[in-house]
Amino acid sequence: MNKIYRILLITLSFVICHLLSVPVMAHEVYNFNSDWEIDYSELASGVKTGTEHVTLPHAWNEDEAFKVYITDQSDGIVWYRKTFTLPESAQGKRVIVEFEGCRLAADVKVNGKDVGYSENGVMAFGFDITDKLQAGENRIEVKTDNSWNYHKRNTNSQLQWNSSNFYSNYGGLNKNVWLHILPEVHQTLPLYSNLGTTGVYIYAKNFDVPSRKATICVESEVQNDGATAKDEPLEVIITELDGTEIAHFTGAAGQLAPAGGRTVLKAEKEVNGLHFWSWGYGYLYNVKTIVAKDTVTTTTGFRKTEFKNGMFYLNDRVMMVHGYAQRTTNEWPGVGQSVPAWLSDYSNDLFVKSGGNLVRWMHVTPWIQDVQSCDRVGLIQAMPAGDAESDVEDQRWTDRKELMRDAIIYLRNYPSIIFYECGNADISVAHMKEMLAIRDQYDPNGGRAMGSRGMRDVAEAEYGGEMLYINKSQTKPMWMMEYCRDEGIRGYWNDWSAPYHKEGNDLVYMNYITNGEEKQFEHMAAASQSITAGAAYLHIPLDRMVYDELKMVFEDDGETTSVTKVYRLDVTNGDDGYYTLDGKRVSSPGQGLYIHKGKKTLRTSSATER
């Protein structure tokens, strides 16, 4: 008995000592997804009525996914409500609710009091609800509006990306919600709109890829709600995902957090033995940042990028960029956009396994769950802010800039994001400079290029690309953007997509084909991707081509697909320019043999011709 008692005493002592040695994790994060009620009483369409109890994320019209065409998706005003009780640890602390997103607008109330609203329909947002809370039971209400014709309340303008052309309308709270309880001195959240905070920023520099080392830099915005300034150094612990520690360092002392204000604390250290994140190799680490009693864990990875000599380098290796343009909602039938994380991994990993190394999300910023998924599966991302099909001005351009700012701050620690897209098509040079300034302010060291789908001949754009083939540049990387794009054939269902069949009336049903055009699309579908890799190519003997210099015209006769025309738009039969024998135009021809007016011409030293 005494022996058992001694064992229990020793064990208890060990547990107590161990608990005393563990730092207090004062930053509490709660999953806020359970026990929500949806109220359809203000839904004018009458598609749904009454109330429904759900667990988020849950778009109220998600059951329409792949059942109705995008323009027919239900829209309107729907309420989400939840009753909750805070833990005792929340007393005297700051409480923030974080929404990963909403479609489209969200008005938030707590205990009947207005908290704020968000209406960009894409990006995460948060609210400080501390002064709206009460002892015991509390109630949060979110009025959502996913109307196709929604107008912003202060400007009466419409969001260009609220478009049925590419953005499925899964309404309501279609993403996760989190509740944060923060101590007096705490690290802020990366939620700029409404809160104006930027959170933690992690990046690497001084890469030595062969030696597997780099300097890891950490910056954390800290807020001090106390009445006196605090000298709290930033402590950083880097671990493998299994908890194995690989680095532990602390920033310099004397970085004061002013009373009632914010400051950015910094720390950095060279770290050896790193595994660099790469395509198909989603190697990640946990980076714990500790200030006073506040601990924040950020899962991230480290990779070296360069954009030079017309090429993109990832970890010192040149990579040809090609992949897929996926609709940002990335939905599945029956459940729409709000899929579990494992399903995001499954679908995004299909891109990698098929040979694609990049996903170019269409027009709007992806859900953070997809961003994290691409980190894990090793899939490079192009992250747009929000746009439609052209450049815009005035309030709509301001909307796009604000969304890019918020998206960069929220997602800048995820290594799979390597390209920022600020236009689905060309934007003005002035607008590109504004976007670069936003990147340089909030993500100056992330190793990411800013560009658009066009702008191949604009120096300010850091990458470019074309829809149908890979271009070449002396200065910037060029993408093979949407290299397997079959825009028209999207309406042509394959043999496995019941109940539509190539022998049925699917084309008519989908309202794509009229006036006897079915045969044309049958030919296009049959010819699609029938040319095997390496079986056909076009050799262009130029150092660099300008946007749309060449056109390739494909004509389908139902039997074969062939190149029938290749011509330069800026060259006519009457062109007086001089060209070398391999096709290069010469602005100031000297002595030598040239092609001039369609004939071989010999220029002598006296500039005469023969």
mmCIF file of C-alpha atoms in Angstrom, residues 307 418-421 439 447-451 462-463:
data_model
loop_
_atom_site.group_PDB
_atom_site.id
_atom_site.type_symbol
_atom_site.label_atom_id
_atom_site.label_comp_id
_atom_site.label_asym_id
_atom_site.label_seq_id
_atom_site.Cartn_x
_atom_site.Cartn_y
_atom_site.Cartn_z
ATOM 1 C CA PHE A 307 11.098 36.062 -61.571
ATOM 2 C CA ILE A 418 3.086 32.728 -55.505
ATOM 3 C CA PHE A 419 1.195 34.946 -57.958
ATOM 4 C CA TYR A 420 -1.150 37.835 -57.171
ATOM 5 C CA GLU A 421 -3.586 38.512 -60.025
ATOM 6 C CA ARG A 439 1.871 44.322 -52.306
ATOM 7 C CA GLY A 447 8.465 36.300 -52.933
ATOM 8 C CA ARG A 448 5.286 36.857 -54.938
ATOM 9 C CA ALA A 449 4.802 38.426 -58.366
ATOM 10 C CA MET A 450 2.012 40.848 -59.239
ATOM 11 C CA GLY A 451 0.497 40.730 -62.709
ATOM 12 C CA GLU A 462 5.787 41.011 -63.156
ATOM 13 C CA TYR A 463 4.290 38.120 -65.123
#
